[in-house]
Amino acid sequence: MTSYDDFARTPGGAILMNGSLLRDEIVAGIRAEIDALGNPAVCLATVLVGSDEPSRIYVRAKHKKAAEAGLVSRNIELRETATQGEVEAAVQDLVDDVDVHGILVQLPLPGGLDPEPVIDLIPPEKDVDGLTERSMGRLVRGRPGHVGCTPRGVMALLRRYGVETSGRRAVVIGRSTLVGLPQVLLLGRKGCDTTVTLAHSRTTDLAGVCREADIIVAAAGMARLVTADFVKPGAAVVDVGVSRTESGIVGDVDFAAVQEIAGAITPMPGGTGPMTIASLLENTLDAARLLGAVPA
Ligand code: NAD
């Protein structure tokens, strides 16, 4: 492990919480574990419906990294005009297949399809996206199950880059079931022990609320929402947001200004995006363990 002093820093002196580097470490670790287990076929299956280009890019990236980690992967593609019944049948086949350990349905589905009954088909053991109500329930109850990939990745970044959490104050901006809500639960649970505030679009004086925080996780999807005046000197700032603007892909954090003040910060790109994929692969290996396909 690199020592805290060895971490690369931004021009302003903040530790750069490099998600691409940590992803590579995690991928190599999974590969070593799979090798040590005698190369069992641990399988991630994705379901991609339609031709949405960003979705195709995300799915391709997941399969590439799965292969590097020594996992087997399968992609089920359905055309844009697939019916609700066809999508559900494809997912049910993967649920029934004992050779498949993790299932991920790439969202959003094309207009007219309801994702809820599709997601509901996935049993908690195979729900590597941690999205179903049973997975969320397990997280709340502290029972073994999968945690959403992005919040799990954020926790890994904070741990790896030595960010103190116990007794510290955290603010999560955004309350989605995909990111914000599970993030709040993970930051507040025993072992992490931050005091967490959940901020959202109706929060008054968001900058003031954030200035109280030692850790900010921004997951609002609002380009450069978090400016320098949101940040207490030395705070750790994690950028989850992705906004497509005319000047390209932009995060929720005004990186150039915030890195002057923060103690640690994620780059965008190269922060939470790669960690989301790393966590998906970790969840897939965990799924094989939960299903008894590899030793726990
Ligand atoms: P969402 O749209 O479901 O939720 C956004 C949340 O942000 C809402 O709860 C809303 O109340 C809050 N919000 C919106 N505007 C706000 C404002 N001005 N001030 C305070 N709060 C505000 O989005 P999501 O699915 O949680 O995703 C959030 C962002 O994270 C999106 O940009 C998404 O693309 C990105 N994302 C990134 C990754 C990754 O791997 N980095 C993974 C998932 C999502």
mmCIF file of C-alpha atoms and ligand atoms in Angstrom:
data_model
loop_
_atom_site.group_PDB
_atom_site.id
_atom_site.type_symbol
_atom_site.label_atom_id
_atom_site.label_comp_id
_atom_site.label_asym_id
_atom_site.label_seq_id
_atom_site.Cartn_x
_atom_site.Cartn_y
_atom_site.Cartn_z
ATOM 1 C CA MET A 1 0.000 0.000 0.000
ATOM 2 C CA THR A 2 1.143 3.507 -0.804
ATOM 3 C CA SER A 3 1.606 5.685 2.257
ATOM 4 C CA TYR A 4 -0.626 8.714 2.766
ATOM 5 C CA ASP A 5 2.296 11.027 1.889
ATOM 6 C CA ASP A 6 2.896 9.330 -1.450
ATOM 7 C CA PHE A 7 -0.460 10.185 -2.981
ATOM 8 C CA ALA A 8 -0.379 12.484 -5.993
ATOM 9 C CA ARG A 9 -1.691 15.958 -5.328
ATOM 10 C CA THR A 10 -3.467 18.627 -7.351
ATOM 11 C CA PRO A 11 -1.698 21.949 -8.038
ATOM 12 C CA GLY A 12 -3.544 23.369 -4.988
ATOM 13 C CA GLY A 13 -2.221 20.569 -2.750
ATOM 14 C CA ALA A 14 -5.320 18.353 -2.424
ATOM 15 C CA ILE A 15 -4.854 14.576 -2.525
ATOM 16 C CA LEU A 16 -6.107 13.342 -5.878
ATOM 17 C CA MET A 17 -8.460 10.422 -5.199
ATOM 18 C CA ASN A 18 -7.629 8.632 -8.417
ATOM 19 C CA GLY A 19 -10.409 6.191 -9.282
ATOM 20 C CA SER A 20 -8.658 4.779 -12.347
ATOM 21 C CA LEU A 21 -5.625 3.730 -10.280
ATOM 22 C CA LEU A 22 -7.766 2.209 -7.551
ATOM 23 C CA ARG A 23 -9.917 0.421 -10.132
ATOM 24 C CA ASP A 24 -6.766 -1.130 -11.606
ATOM 25 C CA GLU A 25 -5.689 -2.281 -8.125
ATOM 26 C CA ILE A 26 -9.109 -3.830 -7.520
ATOM 27 C CA VAL A 27 -9.195 -5.531 -10.940
ATOM 28 C CA ALA A 28 -5.718 -7.010 -10.305
ATOM 29 C CA GLY A 29 -6.850 -8.162 -6.840
ATOM 30 C CA ILE A 30 -9.926 -9.937 -8.244
ATOM 31 C CA ARG A 31 -7.765 -11.552 -10.950
ATOM 32 C CA ALA A 32 -5.359 -12.850 -8.299
ATOM 33 C CA GLU A 33 -8.257 -14.189 -6.242
ATOM 34 C CA ILE A 34 -9.828 -15.955 -9.234
ATOM 35 C CA ASP A 35 -6.427 -17.471 -10.130
ATOM 36 C CA ALA A 36 -5.924 -18.630 -6.534
ATOM 37 C CA LEU A 37 -9.360 -20.312 -6.630
ATOM 38 C CA GLY A 38 -8.335 -22.312 -9.723
ATOM 39 C CA ASN A 39 -10.131 -20.119 -12.267
ATOM 40 C CA PRO A 40 -13.803 -20.880 -11.619
ATOM 41 C CA ALA A 41 -16.166 -19.375 -14.225
ATOM 42 C CA VAL A 42 -17.584 -16.446 -12.236
ATOM 43 C CA CYS A 43 -20.116 -14.892 -14.610
ATOM 44 C CA LEU A 44 -21.534 -11.387 -14.978
ATOM 45 C CA ALA A 45 -24.482 -11.058 -17.366
ATOM 46 C CA THR A 46 -25.667 -7.721 -18.694
ATOM 47 C CA VAL A 47 -28.920 -6.943 -20.456
ATOM 48 C CA LEU A 48 -28.822 -4.087 -22.938
ATOM 49 C CA VAL A 49 -32.039 -2.973 -24.616
ATOM 50 C CA GLY A 50 -32.009 -0.588 -27.583
ATOM 51 C CA SER A 51 -29.330 1.531 -29.143
ATOM 52 C CA ASP A 52 -28.624 4.316 -26.619
ATOM 53 C CA GLU A 53 -24.969 5.100 -27.328
ATOM 54 C CA PRO A 54 -23.800 6.009 -23.760
ATOM 55 C CA SER A 55 -25.424 2.768 -22.486
ATOM 56 C CA ARG A 56 -23.540 0.751 -25.115
ATOM 57 C CA ILE A 57 -20.272 2.428 -24.119
ATOM 58 C CA TYR A 58 -20.884 1.698 -20.404
ATOM 59 C CA VAL A 59 -21.711 -1.960 -21.105
ATOM 60 C CA ARG A 60 -18.622 -2.401 -23.313
ATOM 61 C CA ALA A 61 -16.411 -0.916 -20.574
ATOM 62 C CA LYS A 62 -17.907 -3.292 -17.981
ATOM 63 C CA HIS A 63 -17.195 -6.358 -20.152
ATOM 64 C CA LYS A 64 -13.646 -5.233 -20.924
ATOM 65 C CA LYS A 65 -12.794 -4.806 -17.236
ATOM 66 C CA ALA A 66 -14.593 -8.054 -16.323
ATOM 67 C CA ALA A 67 -12.320 -9.920 -18.747
ATOM 68 C CA GLU A 68 -9.238 -8.231 -17.253
ATOM 69 C CA ALA A 69 -10.379 -9.331 -13.796
ATOM 70 C CA GLY A 70 -10.668 -12.949 -14.970
ATOM 71 C CA LEU A 71 -14.475 -12.978 -14.901
ATOM 72 C CA VAL A 72 -16.628 -14.530 -17.595
ATOM 73 C CA SER A 73 -19.232 -12.178 -19.018
ATOM 74 C CA ARG A 74 -22.273 -12.377 -21.221
ATOM 75 C CA ASN A 75 -24.224 -9.597 -22.882
ATOM 76 C CA ILE A 76 -27.840 -10.140 -23.867
ATOM 77 C CA GLU A 77 -28.866 -7.532 -26.441
ATOM 78 C CA LEU A 78 -32.453 -6.783 -27.310
ATOM 79 C CA ARG A 79 -33.634 -4.429 -30.019
ATOM 80 C CA GLU A 80 -35.151 -1.002 -29.304
ATOM 81 C CA THR A 81 -38.638 -2.346 -30.087
ATOM 82 C CA ALA A 82 -38.454 -5.268 -27.602
ATOM 83 C CA THR A 83 -41.649 -5.721 -25.611
ATOM 84 C CA GLN A 84 -41.920 -5.661 -21.817
ATOM 85 C CA GLY A 85 -42.512 -9.440 -21.944
ATOM 86 C CA GLU A 86 -39.395 -10.070 -24.034
ATOM 87 C CA VAL A 87 -37.178 -8.066 -21.677
ATOM 88 C CA GLU A 88 -38.616 -9.816 -18.624
ATOM 89 C CA ALA A 89 -38.171 -13.248 -20.287
ATOM 90 C CA ALA A 90 -34.504 -12.467 -21.033
ATOM 91 C CA VAL A 91 -33.883 -11.499 -17.405
ATOM 92 C CA GLN A 92 -35.791 -14.551 -16.122
ATOM 93 C CA ASP A 93 -33.547 -16.840 -18.232
ATOM 94 C CA LEU A 94 -30.498 -15.351 -16.473
ATOM 95 C CA VAL A 95 -32.177 -15.696 -13.073
ATOM 96 C CA ASP A 96 -32.756 -19.408 -13.781
ATOM 97 C CA ASP A 97 -29.266 -20.049 -15.179
ATOM 98 C CA VAL A 98 -27.023 -21.514 -12.457
ATOM 99 C CA ASP A 99 -23.923 -20.527 -14.449
ATOM 100 C CA VAL A 100 -24.803 -16.813 -14.135
ATOM 101 C CA HIS A 101 -23.866 -15.175 -10.822
ATOM 102 C CA GLY A 102 -24.454 -11.458 -11.364
ATOM 103 C CA ILE A 103 -27.165 -9.758 -13.454
ATOM 104 C CA LEU A 104 -27.135 -6.123 -14.474
ATOM 105 C CA VAL A 105 -29.908 -4.525 -16.516
ATOM 106 C CA GLN A 106 -28.474 -1.409 -18.150
ATOM 107 C CA LEU A 107 -30.746 1.537 -17.436
ATOM 108 C CA PRO A 108 -32.486 3.563 -18.708
ATOM 109 C CA LEU A 109 -34.639 1.204 -20.759
ATOM 110 C CA PRO A 110 -36.144 2.649 -23.968
ATOM 111 C CA GLY A 111 -39.303 4.728 -23.499
ATOM 112 C CA GLY A 112 -42.459 2.666 -22.997
ATOM 113 C CA LEU A 113 -40.725 -0.062 -20.977
ATOM 114 C CA ASP A 114 -41.202 -0.154 -17.202
ATOM 115 C CA PRO A 115 -37.920 -0.984 -15.445
ATOM 116 C CA GLU A 116 -39.542 -1.854 -12.083
ATOM 117 C CA PRO A 117 -41.033 -5.294 -12.918
ATOM 118 C CA VAL A 118 -37.789 -6.149 -14.773
ATOM 119 C CA ILE A 119 -35.576 -5.286 -11.798
ATOM 120 C CA ASP A 120 -37.996 -7.061 -9.416
ATOM 121 C CA LEU A 121 -37.195 -10.375 -11.106
ATOM 122 C CA ILE A 122 -33.576 -10.326 -9.952
ATOM 123 C CA PRO A 123 -32.964 -12.217 -6.688
ATOM 124 C CA PRO A 124 -30.810 -10.348 -4.145
ATOM 125 C CA GLU A 125 -27.888 -12.783 -4.550
ATOM 126 C CA LYS A 126 -27.589 -11.936 -8.275
ATOM 127 C CA ASP A 127 -28.482 -8.226 -7.963
ATOM 128 C CA VAL A 128 -24.965 -6.875 -8.505
ATOM 129 C CA ASP A 129 -26.345 -3.361 -9.065
ATOM 130 C CA GLY A 130 -27.865 -3.427 -5.547
ATOM 131 C CA LEU A 131 -30.992 -1.839 -6.968
ATOM 132 C CA THR A 132 -33.899 -4.056 -5.965
ATOM 133 C CA GLU A 133 -36.070 -3.417 -2.930
ATOM 134 C CA ARG A 134 -34.733 -6.603 -1.359
ATOM 135 C CA SER A 135 -31.127 -5.451 -1.775
ATOM 136 C CA MET A 136 -31.985 -2.024 -0.383
ATOM 137 C CA GLY A 137 -33.768 -3.733 2.511
ATOM 138 C CA ARG A 138 -30.714 -5.849 3.236
ATOM 139 C CA LEU A 139 -28.555 -2.717 3.274
ATOM 140 C CA VAL A 140 -30.913 -1.034 5.730
ATOM 141 C CA ARG A 141 -31.076 -4.164 7.915
ATOM 142 C CA GLY A 142 -27.294 -4.749 7.737
ATOM 143 C CA ARG A 143 -27.729 -8.214 6.205
ATOM 144 C CA PRO A 144 -25.368 -9.708 3.564
ATOM 145 C CA GLY A 145 -26.226 -8.462 0.098
ATOM 146 C CA HIS A 146 -25.053 -6.150 -2.636
ATOM 147 C CA VAL A 147 -24.564 -2.416 -2.248
ATOM 148 C CA GLY A 148 -25.024 -0.140 -5.275
ATOM 149 C CA CYS A 149 -21.815 0.091 -7.310
ATOM 150 C CA THR A 150 -21.343 3.860 -7.210
ATOM 151 C CA PRO A 151 -21.822 4.287 -3.424
ATOM 152 C CA ARG A 152 -19.606 1.240 -2.790
ATOM 153 C CA GLY A 153 -16.957 2.792 -5.039
ATOM 154 C CA VAL A 154 -17.133 6.107 -3.168
ATOM 155 C CA MET A 155 -16.559 4.305 0.139
ATOM 156 C CA ALA A 156 -13.554 2.482 -1.333
ATOM 157 C CA LEU A 157 -12.044 5.781 -2.516
ATOM 158 C CA LEU A 158 -12.433 7.386 0.922
ATOM 159 C CA ARG A 159 -10.828 4.352 2.598
ATOM 160 C CA ARG A 160 -7.966 3.976 0.133
ATOM 161 C CA TYR A 161 -7.028 7.642 0.265
ATOM 162 C CA GLY A 162 -7.023 7.764 4.050
ATOM 163 C CA VAL A 163 -10.014 10.071 4.541
ATOM 164 C CA GLU A 164 -11.005 10.046 8.235
ATOM 165 C CA THR A 165 -14.688 9.288 8.680
ATOM 166 C CA SER A 166 -15.370 8.443 12.322
ATOM 167 C CA GLY A 167 -17.131 11.341 14.051
ATOM 168 C CA ARG A 168 -16.795 13.540 10.949
ATOM 169 C CA ARG A 169 -19.617 15.359 9.208
ATOM 170 C CA ALA A 170 -20.661 14.311 5.698
ATOM 171 C CA VAL A 171 -23.095 15.878 3.253
ATOM 172 C CA VAL A 172 -24.546 13.878 0.370
ATOM 173 C CA ILE A 173 -26.137 16.013 -2.359
ATOM 174 C CA GLY A 174 -28.903 14.035 -4.096
ATOM 175 C CA ARG A 175 -31.418 11.508 -2.753
ATOM 176 C CA SER A 176 -31.807 8.943 -5.541
ATOM 177 C CA THR A 177 -32.158 5.251 -4.710
ATOM 178 C CA LEU A 178 -29.250 4.619 -7.094
ATOM 179 C CA VAL A 179 -26.703 6.859 -5.379
ATOM 180 C CA GLY A 180 -27.720 9.380 -2.708
ATOM 181 C CA LEU A 181 -29.822 7.220 -0.361
ATOM 182 C CA PRO A 182 -27.487 4.195 -0.161
ATOM 183 C CA GLN A 183 -24.556 6.604 0.155
ATOM 184 C CA VAL A 184 -26.144 8.148 3.242
ATOM 185 C CA LEU A 185 -26.654 4.692 4.775
ATOM 186 C CA LEU A 186 -23.063 3.637 4.093
ATOM 187 C CA LEU A 187 -21.538 6.838 5.457
ATOM 188 C CA GLY A 188 -23.649 6.680 8.608
ATOM 189 C CA ARG A 189 -23.355 3.000 9.415
ATOM 190 C CA LYS A 190 -21.262 1.504 12.171
ATOM 191 C CA GLY A 191 -17.630 1.267 11.205
ATOM 192 C CA CYS A 192 -17.760 4.410 9.052
ATOM 193 C CA ASP A 193 -19.531 6.542 11.654
ATOM 194 C CA THR A 194 -19.955 9.903 9.964
ATOM 195 C CA THR A 195 -22.829 12.191 10.910
ATOM 196 C CA VAL A 196 -24.625 12.538 7.602
ATOM 197 C CA THR A 197 -26.847 15.221 6.118
ATOM 198 C CA LEU A 198 -28.897 14.429 3.010
ATOM 199 C CA ALA A 199 -29.177 17.541 0.843
ATOM 200 C CA HIS A 200 -31.403 17.817 -2.224
ATOM 201 C CA SER A 201 -33.017 20.269 -4.621
ATOM 202 C CA ARG A 202 -35.185 21.804 -1.854
ATOM 203 C CA THR A 203 -32.315 22.281 0.607
ATOM 204 C CA THR A 204 -31.995 25.929 1.594
ATOM 205 C CA ASP A 205 -28.509 27.443 1.759
ATOM 206 C CA LEU A 206 -26.852 24.402 0.189
ATOM 207 C CA ALA A 207 -23.458 26.143 0.231
ATOM 208 C CA GLY A 208 -23.762 26.793 3.981
ATOM 209 C CA VAL A 209 -24.830 23.187 4.655
ATOM 210 C CA CYS A 210 -21.879 21.872 2.656
ATOM 211 C CA ARG A 211 -19.405 24.216 4.376
ATOM 212 C CA GLU A 212 -20.109 22.332 7.624
ATOM 213 C CA ALA A 213 -18.934 19.078 6.052
ATOM 214 C CA ASP A 214 -15.636 17.226 6.264
ATOM 215 C CA ILE A 215 -16.813 15.037 3.371
ATOM 216 C CA ILE A 216 -19.012 16.101 0.449
ATOM 217 C CA VAL A 217 -20.435 13.567 -2.004
ATOM 218 C CA ALA A 218 -22.040 15.434 -4.897
ATOM 219 C CA ALA A 219 -24.591 13.349 -6.822
ATOM 220 C CA ALA A 220 -27.060 15.891 -8.182
ATOM 221 C CA GLY A 221 -26.243 15.837 -11.890
ATOM 222 C CA MET A 222 -25.890 19.654 -11.962
ATOM 223 C CA ALA A 223 -22.773 20.810 -13.799
ATOM 224 C CA ARG A 224 -20.281 22.546 -11.431
ATOM 225 C CA LEU A 225 -22.869 22.967 -8.657
ATOM 226 C CA VAL A 226 -20.205 22.680 -5.937
ATOM 227 C CA THR A 227 -18.080 25.801 -6.063
ATOM 228 C CA ALA A 228 -15.236 26.933 -3.796
ATOM 229 C CA ASP A 229 -17.632 28.614 -1.352
ATOM 230 C CA PHE A 230 -19.277 25.217 -0.606
ATOM 231 C CA VAL A 231 -16.069 23.752 0.753
ATOM 232 C CA LYS A 232 -14.503 23.901 4.208
ATOM 233 C CA PRO A 233 -10.685 23.994 3.962
ATOM 234 C CA GLY A 234 -9.300 20.446 4.032
ATOM 235 C CA ALA A 235 -12.626 18.708 3.252
ATOM 236 C CA ALA A 236 -12.763 15.618 1.020
ATOM 237 C CA VAL A 237 -14.886 16.224 -2.088
ATOM 238 C CA VAL A 238 -16.211 13.337 -4.174
ATOM 239 C CA ASP A 239 -17.806 14.101 -7.535
ATOM 240 C CA VAL A 240 -20.396 11.607 -8.754
ATOM 241 C CA GLY A 241 -22.345 13.825 -11.168
ATOM 242 C CA VAL A 242 -22.083 13.491 -14.908
ATOM 243 C CA SER A 243 -23.574 16.230 -17.098
ATOM 244 C CA ARG A 244 -23.228 16.376 -20.843
ATOM 245 C CA THR A 245 -22.656 20.024 -21.772
ATOM 246 C CA GLU A 246 -21.522 21.814 -24.926
ATOM 247 C CA SER A 247 -17.989 21.857 -23.504
ATOM 248 C CA GLY A 248 -18.038 18.084 -22.937
ATOM 249 C CA ILE A 249 -18.715 15.920 -19.890
ATOM 250 C CA VAL A 250 -18.722 17.910 -16.655
ATOM 251 C CA GLY A 251 -19.055 16.829 -13.017
ATOM 252 C CA ASP A 252 -21.007 18.375 -10.133
ATOM 253 C CA VAL A 253 -17.808 19.931 -8.771
ATOM 254 C CA ASP A 254 -15.942 22.959 -10.070
ATOM 255 C CA PHE A 255 -12.656 21.054 -9.888
ATOM 256 C CA ALA A 256 -10.272 23.936 -10.707
ATOM 257 C CA ALA A 257 -11.566 26.155 -7.889
ATOM 258 C CA VAL A 258 -12.353 23.455 -5.309
ATOM 259 C CA GLN A 259 -8.966 21.708 -5.521
ATOM 260 C CA GLU A 260 -7.402 24.901 -4.101
ATOM 261 C CA ILE A 261 -9.358 24.462 -0.863
ATOM 262 C CA ALA A 262 -10.126 20.745 -0.495
ATOM 263 C CA GLY A 263 -7.878 18.272 1.326
ATOM 264 C CA ALA A 264 -8.790 15.518 -1.136
ATOM 265 C CA ILE A 265 -10.776 15.522 -4.374
ATOM 266 C CA THR A 266 -11.791 13.131 -7.147
ATOM 267 C CA PRO A 267 -10.871 14.021 -10.729
ATOM 268 C CA MET A 268 -13.598 14.037 -13.378
ATOM 269 C CA PRO A 269 -13.256 11.877 -15.411
ATOM 270 C CA GLY A 270 -11.126 9.261 -13.640
ATOM 271 C CA GLY A 271 -12.805 9.350 -10.205
ATOM 272 C CA THR A 272 -16.129 7.727 -9.388
ATOM 273 C CA GLY A 273 -16.793 6.386 -12.929
ATOM 274 C CA PRO A 274 -13.991 3.770 -12.920
ATOM 275 C CA MET A 275 -14.828 2.924 -9.297
ATOM 276 C CA THR A 276 -18.419 2.118 -10.271
ATOM 277 C CA ILE A 277 -17.094 -0.548 -12.648
ATOM 278 C CA ALA A 278 -14.595 -1.863 -10.067
ATOM 279 C CA SER A 279 -17.417 -2.235 -7.535
ATOM 280 C CA LEU A 280 -19.563 -4.077 -10.072
ATOM 281 C CA LEU A 281 -16.793 -6.655 -10.484
ATOM 282 C CA GLU A 282 -16.375 -6.954 -6.699
ATOM 283 C CA ASN A 283 -20.139 -7.426 -6.368
ATOM 284 C CA THR A 284 -19.998 -10.173 -9.019
ATOM 285 C CA LEU A 285 -17.336 -12.104 -7.114
ATOM 286 C CA ASP A 286 -19.384 -11.575 -3.927
ATOM 287 C CA ALA A 287 -22.442 -12.906 -5.795
ATOM 288 C CA ALA A 288 -20.596 -16.116 -6.673
ATOM 289 C CA ARG A 289 -19.724 -16.442 -2.972
ATOM 290 C CA LEU A 290 -23.312 -15.768 -1.833
ATOM 291 C CA LEU A 291 -24.506 -18.433 -4.292
ATOM 292 C CA GLY A 292 -21.913 -20.911 -3.045
ATOM 293 C CA ALA A 293 -20.204 -21.112 -6.458
ATOM 294 C CA VAL A 294 -16.837 -20.157 -4.941
ATOM 295 C CA PRO A 295 -15.719 -20.522 -1.319
ATOM 296 C CA ALA A 296 -16.772 -17.657 0.976
HETATM 297 P P1 NAD B 1 -31.242 11.639 -10.024
HETATM 298 O O1 NAD B 1 -31.596 12.618 -11.075
HETATM 299 O O2 NAD B 1 -32.105 10.451 -9.782
HETATM 300 O O3 NAD B 1 -31.102 12.399 -8.615
HETATM 301 C C1 NAD B 1 -30.527 13.649 -8.522
HETATM 302 C C2 NAD B 1 -30.728 14.161 -7.121
HETATM 303 O O4 NAD B 1 -30.050 15.404 -7.012
HETATM 304 C C3 NAD B 1 -32.174 14.403 -6.726
HETATM 305 O O5 NAD B 1 -32.402 13.772 -5.485
HETATM 306 C C4 NAD B 1 -32.299 15.920 -6.561
HETATM 307 O O6 NAD B 1 -33.069 16.281 -5.404
HETATM 308 C C5 NAD B 1 -30.868 16.345 -6.369
HETATM 309 N N1 NAD B 1 -30.618 17.663 -6.974
HETATM 310 C C6 NAD B 1 -30.876 18.024 -8.254
HETATM 311 N N2 NAD B 1 -30.529 19.316 -8.416
HETATM 312 C C7 NAD B 1 -30.067 19.768 -7.257
HETATM 313 C C8 NAD B 1 -29.582 21.025 -6.794
HETATM 314 N N3 NAD B 1 -29.513 22.082 -7.615
HETATM 315 N N4 NAD B 1 -29.201 21.121 -5.527
HETATM 316 C C9 NAD B 1 -29.273 20.074 -4.677
HETATM 317 N N5 NAD B 1 -29.719 18.862 -5.055
HETATM 318 C C10 NAD B 1 -30.120 18.713 -6.329
HETATM 319 O O7 NAD B 1 -29.753 11.235 -10.354
HETATM 320 P P2 NAD B 1 -28.822 9.973 -9.924
HETATM 321 O O8 NAD B 1 -29.248 8.779 -10.653
HETATM 322 O O9 NAD B 1 -28.667 9.934 -8.435
HETATM 323 O O10 NAD B 1 -27.454 10.499 -10.531
HETATM 324 C C11 NAD B 1 -26.885 11.713 -10.079
HETATM 325 C C12 NAD B 1 -25.751 12.079 -10.998
HETATM 326 O O11 NAD B 1 -24.743 11.093 -10.875
HETATM 327 C C13 NAD B 1 -26.136 12.119 -12.484
HETATM 328 O O12 NAD B 1 -25.380 13.135 -13.078
HETATM 329 C C14 NAD B 1 -25.665 10.759 -12.982
HETATM 330 O O13 NAD B 1 -25.339 10.798 -14.364
HETATM 331 C C15 NAD B 1 -24.434 10.560 -12.150
HETATM 332 N N6 NAD B 1 -24.017 9.165 -11.943
HETATM 333 C C16 NAD B 1 -22.697 8.918 -12.017
HETATM 334 C C17 NAD B 1 -22.219 7.653 -11.770
HETATM 335 C C18 NAD B 1 -20.750 7.410 -11.817
HETATM 336 O O14 NAD B 1 -20.342 6.281 -11.986
HETATM 337 N N7 NAD B 1 -19.946 8.447 -11.643
HETATM 338 C C19 NAD B 1 -23.103 6.614 -11.476
HETATM 339 C C20 NAD B 1 -24.464 6.906 -11.354
HETATM 340 C C21 NAD B 1 -24.911 8.205 -11.588
#
